[in-house]
mmCIF file of C-alpha atoms in Angstrom:
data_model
loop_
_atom_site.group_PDB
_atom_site.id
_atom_site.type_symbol
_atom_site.label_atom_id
_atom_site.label_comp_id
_atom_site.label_asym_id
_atom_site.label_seq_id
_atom_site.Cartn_x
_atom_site.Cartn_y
_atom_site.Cartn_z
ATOM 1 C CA UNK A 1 13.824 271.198 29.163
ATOM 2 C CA UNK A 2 16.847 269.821 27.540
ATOM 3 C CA UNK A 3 20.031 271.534 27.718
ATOM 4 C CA UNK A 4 21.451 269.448 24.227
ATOM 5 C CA UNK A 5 18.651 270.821 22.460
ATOM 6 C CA UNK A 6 19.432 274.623 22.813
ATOM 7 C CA UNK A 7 22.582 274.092 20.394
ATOM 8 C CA UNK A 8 25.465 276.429 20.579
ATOM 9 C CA UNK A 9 25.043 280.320 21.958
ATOM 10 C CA UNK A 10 26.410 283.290 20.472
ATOM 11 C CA UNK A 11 30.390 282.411 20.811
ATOM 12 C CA UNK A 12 29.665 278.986 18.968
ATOM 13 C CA UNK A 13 29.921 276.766 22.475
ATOM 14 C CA UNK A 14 26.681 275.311 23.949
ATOM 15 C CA UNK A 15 25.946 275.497 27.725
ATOM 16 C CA UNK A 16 25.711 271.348 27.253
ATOM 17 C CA UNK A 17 29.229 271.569 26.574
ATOM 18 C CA UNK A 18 30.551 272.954 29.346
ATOM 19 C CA UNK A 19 28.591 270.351 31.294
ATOM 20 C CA UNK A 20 29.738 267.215 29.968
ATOM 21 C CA UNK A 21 32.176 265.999 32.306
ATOM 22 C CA UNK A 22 34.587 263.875 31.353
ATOM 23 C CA UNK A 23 36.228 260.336 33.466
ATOM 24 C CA UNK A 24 38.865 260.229 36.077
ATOM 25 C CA UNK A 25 42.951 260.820 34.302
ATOM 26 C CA UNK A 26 43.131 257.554 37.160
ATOM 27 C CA UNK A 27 41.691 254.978 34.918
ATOM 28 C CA UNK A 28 44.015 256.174 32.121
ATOM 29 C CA UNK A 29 46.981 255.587 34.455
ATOM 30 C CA UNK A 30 45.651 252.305 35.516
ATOM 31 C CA UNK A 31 45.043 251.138 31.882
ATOM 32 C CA UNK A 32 48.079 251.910 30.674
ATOM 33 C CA UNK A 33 49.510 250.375 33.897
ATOM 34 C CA UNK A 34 47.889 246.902 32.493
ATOM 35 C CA UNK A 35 49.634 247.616 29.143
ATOM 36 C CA UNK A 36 52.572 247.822 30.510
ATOM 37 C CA UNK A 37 52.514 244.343 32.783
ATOM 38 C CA UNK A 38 50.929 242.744 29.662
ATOM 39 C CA UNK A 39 52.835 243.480 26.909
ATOM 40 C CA UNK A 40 56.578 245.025 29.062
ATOM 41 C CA UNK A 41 57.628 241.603 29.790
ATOM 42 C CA UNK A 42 57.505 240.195 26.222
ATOM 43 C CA UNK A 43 59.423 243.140 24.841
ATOM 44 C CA UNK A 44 62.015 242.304 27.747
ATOM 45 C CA UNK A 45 62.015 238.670 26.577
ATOM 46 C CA UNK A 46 62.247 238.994 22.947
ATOM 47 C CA UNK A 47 65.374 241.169 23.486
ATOM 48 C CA UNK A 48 67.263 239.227 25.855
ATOM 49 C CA UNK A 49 66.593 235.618 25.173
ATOM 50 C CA UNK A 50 68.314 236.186 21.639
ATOM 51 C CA UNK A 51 71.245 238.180 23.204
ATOM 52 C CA UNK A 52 71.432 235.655 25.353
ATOM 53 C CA UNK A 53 71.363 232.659 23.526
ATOM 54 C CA UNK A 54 73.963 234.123 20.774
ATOM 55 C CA UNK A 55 71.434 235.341 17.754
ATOM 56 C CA UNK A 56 71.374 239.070 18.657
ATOM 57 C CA UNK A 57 69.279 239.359 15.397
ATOM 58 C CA UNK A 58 66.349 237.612 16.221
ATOM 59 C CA UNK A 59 66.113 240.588 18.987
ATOM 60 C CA UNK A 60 64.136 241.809 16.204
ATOM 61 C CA UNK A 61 61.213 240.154 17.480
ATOM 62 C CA UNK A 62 60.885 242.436 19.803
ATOM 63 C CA UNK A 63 59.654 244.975 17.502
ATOM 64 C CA UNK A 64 56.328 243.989 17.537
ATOM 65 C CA UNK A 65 55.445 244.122 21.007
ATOM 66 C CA UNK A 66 57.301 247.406 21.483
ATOM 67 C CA UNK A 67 55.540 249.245 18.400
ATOM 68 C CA UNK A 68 51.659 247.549 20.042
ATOM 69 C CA UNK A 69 53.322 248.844 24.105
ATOM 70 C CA UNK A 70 53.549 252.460 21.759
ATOM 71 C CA UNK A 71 50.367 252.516 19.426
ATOM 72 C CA UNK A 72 48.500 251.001 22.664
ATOM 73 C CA UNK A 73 49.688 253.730 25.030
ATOM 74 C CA UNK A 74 48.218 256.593 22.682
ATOM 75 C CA UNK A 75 45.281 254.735 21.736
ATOM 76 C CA UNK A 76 44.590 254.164 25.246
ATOM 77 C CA UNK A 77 44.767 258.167 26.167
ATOM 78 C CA UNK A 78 42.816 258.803 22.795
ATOM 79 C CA UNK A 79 40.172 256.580 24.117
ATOM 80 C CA UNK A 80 39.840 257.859 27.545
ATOM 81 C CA UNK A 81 40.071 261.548 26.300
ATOM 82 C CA UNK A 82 36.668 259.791 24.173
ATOM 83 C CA UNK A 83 34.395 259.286 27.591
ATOM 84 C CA UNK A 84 32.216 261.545 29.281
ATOM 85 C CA UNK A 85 28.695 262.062 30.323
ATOM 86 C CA UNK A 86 26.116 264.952 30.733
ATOM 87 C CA UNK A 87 22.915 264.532 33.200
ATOM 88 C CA UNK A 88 20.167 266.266 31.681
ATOM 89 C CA UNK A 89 16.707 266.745 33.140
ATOM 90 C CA UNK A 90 15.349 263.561 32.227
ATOM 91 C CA UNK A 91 18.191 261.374 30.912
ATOM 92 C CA UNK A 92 21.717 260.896 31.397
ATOM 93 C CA UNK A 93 24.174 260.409 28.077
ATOM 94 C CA UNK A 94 26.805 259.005 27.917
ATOM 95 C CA UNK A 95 29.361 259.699 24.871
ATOM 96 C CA UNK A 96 32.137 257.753 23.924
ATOM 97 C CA UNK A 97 34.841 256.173 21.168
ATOM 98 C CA UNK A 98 37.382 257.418 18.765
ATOM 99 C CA UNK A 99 36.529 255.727 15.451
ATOM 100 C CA UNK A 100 32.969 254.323 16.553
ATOM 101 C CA UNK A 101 31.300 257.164 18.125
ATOM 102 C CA UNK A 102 28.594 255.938 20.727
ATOM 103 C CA UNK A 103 26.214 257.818 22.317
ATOM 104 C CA UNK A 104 24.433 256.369 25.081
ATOM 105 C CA UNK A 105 20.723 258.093 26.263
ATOM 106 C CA UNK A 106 19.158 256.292 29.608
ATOM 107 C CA UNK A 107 15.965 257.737 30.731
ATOM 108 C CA UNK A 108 15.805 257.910 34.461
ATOM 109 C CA UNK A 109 12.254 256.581 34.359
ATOM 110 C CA UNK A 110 13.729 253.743 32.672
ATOM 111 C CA UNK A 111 16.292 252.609 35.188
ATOM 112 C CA UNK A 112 15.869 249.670 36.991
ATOM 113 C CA UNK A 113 19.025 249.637 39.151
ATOM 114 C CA UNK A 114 22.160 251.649 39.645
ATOM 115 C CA UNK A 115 25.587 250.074 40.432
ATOM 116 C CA UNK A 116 28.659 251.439 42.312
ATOM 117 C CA UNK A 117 31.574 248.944 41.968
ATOM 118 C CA UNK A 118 34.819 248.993 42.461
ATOM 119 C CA UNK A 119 37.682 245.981 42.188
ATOM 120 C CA UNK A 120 40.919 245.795 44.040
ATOM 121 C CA UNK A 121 42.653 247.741 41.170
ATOM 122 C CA UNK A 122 40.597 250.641 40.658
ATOM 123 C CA UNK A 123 40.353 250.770 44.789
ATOM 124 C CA UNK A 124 43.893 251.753 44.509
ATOM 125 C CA UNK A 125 44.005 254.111 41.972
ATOM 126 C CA UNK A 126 40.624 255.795 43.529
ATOM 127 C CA UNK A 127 38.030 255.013 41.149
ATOM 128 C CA UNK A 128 34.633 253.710 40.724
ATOM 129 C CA UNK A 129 32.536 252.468 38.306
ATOM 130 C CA UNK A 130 28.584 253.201 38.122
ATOM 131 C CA UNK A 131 26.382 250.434 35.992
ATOM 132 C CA UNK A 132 22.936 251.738 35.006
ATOM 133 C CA UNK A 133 20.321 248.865 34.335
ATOM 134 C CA UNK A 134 17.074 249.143 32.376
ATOM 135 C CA UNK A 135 14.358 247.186 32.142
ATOM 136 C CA UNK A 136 15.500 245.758 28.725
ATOM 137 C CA UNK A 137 19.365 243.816 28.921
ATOM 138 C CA UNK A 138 20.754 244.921 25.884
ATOM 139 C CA UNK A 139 20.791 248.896 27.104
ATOM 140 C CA UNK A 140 22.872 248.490 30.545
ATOM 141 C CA UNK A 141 25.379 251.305 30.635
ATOM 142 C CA UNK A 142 28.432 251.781 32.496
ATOM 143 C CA UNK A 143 30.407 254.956 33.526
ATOM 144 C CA UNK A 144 33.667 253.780 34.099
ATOM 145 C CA UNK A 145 36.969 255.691 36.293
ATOM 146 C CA UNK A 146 34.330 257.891 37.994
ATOM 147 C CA UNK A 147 35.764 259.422 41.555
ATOM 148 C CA UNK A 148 33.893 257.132 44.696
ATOM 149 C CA UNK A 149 32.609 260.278 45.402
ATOM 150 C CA UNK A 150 30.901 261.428 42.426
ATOM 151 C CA UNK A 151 29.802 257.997 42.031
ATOM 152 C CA UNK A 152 27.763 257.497 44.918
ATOM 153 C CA UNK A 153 26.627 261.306 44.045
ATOM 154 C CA UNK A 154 25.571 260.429 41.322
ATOM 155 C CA UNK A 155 24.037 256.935 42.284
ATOM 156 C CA UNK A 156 21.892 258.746 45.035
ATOM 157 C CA UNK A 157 20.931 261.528 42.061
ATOM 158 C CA UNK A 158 20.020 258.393 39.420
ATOM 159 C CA UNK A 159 18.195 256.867 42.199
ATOM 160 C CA UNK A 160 15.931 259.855 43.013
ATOM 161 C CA UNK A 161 15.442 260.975 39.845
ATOM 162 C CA UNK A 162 13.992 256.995 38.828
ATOM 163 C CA UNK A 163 11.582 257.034 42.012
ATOM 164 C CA UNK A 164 10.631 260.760 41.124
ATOM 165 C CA UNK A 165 9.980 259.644 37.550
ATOM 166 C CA UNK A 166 7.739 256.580 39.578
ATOM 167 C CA UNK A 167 9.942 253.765 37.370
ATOM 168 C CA UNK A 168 11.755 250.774 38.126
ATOM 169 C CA UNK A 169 13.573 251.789 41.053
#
């Protein structure tokens, strides 16, 4: 039975809704960590260089860069504030975006291979990322910022729930 399809109880909220649960604050920090390194430095630049060099008005440049360091840090919490996912009894869903919505349904008897990865930066800010794979290429799905732990929880749960379902895995 699927919990999404009950809708909401009594007080308006669903039981689905209390299950979704949502990515790691981490990958928000580390994100906005590779704003900063990307677009910090050019700011810097395009404020000194001009001092520097005697033509304190073409400092001005550095507006740009500063107002994209500013929309990009809210965008980027606005985005991950967008993710989350919900295991259900046969599928997992994934929901995310701010202006294009995307909602994400993988049948476990349709996964062909689960994925726990993690790169150097997300290693240090404690995060993991889970790839689901399907038989067909265009429907791979990723769960990005997810704890190591509840990764591999989650990989073992994806994995048992595919050979239960006698698919793929």
């Amino acid at each position: 039975m699927d919990t999404v399809a009950h809708g909401p109880g009594p007080d308006g909220r669903s039981d689905a809704a209390d299950r979704w649960r949502p990515i790691e604050p981490g990958v928000l920090s580390l994100r906005r960590l590779l704003l900063a390194c990307w677009l910090g430095p050019l700011t810097v630049a395009a404020v000194l260089l001009p001092t520097l060099l005697g033509a304190p008005l073409w400092a001005l440049l550095a507006v740009p860069p500063l107002a994209g360091t500013c929309w990009g840090w809210w965008a980027l919490g606005r985005n991950w504030r967008s993710w989350r996912y919900l295991e259900r009894d046969d599928d997992l869903l994934i929901d995310r975006g701010v202006l294009w919505r995307q909602l994400t349904v993988v049948p476990y008897g349709r996964m062909q291979l689960v994925e726990v990865t993690s790169g150097p930066l997300e290693r240090k800010f404690g995060l993991a990322r889970l790839q689901l794979h399907t038989a067909a290429a265009a429907t791979d799905a990723t769960i990005p910022g997810l704890a190591p732990a509840e990764a591999e929880r989650l990989r073992d749960r994806l994995t048992e729930l595919g050979e239960a379902r006698s698919a793929g895995l």
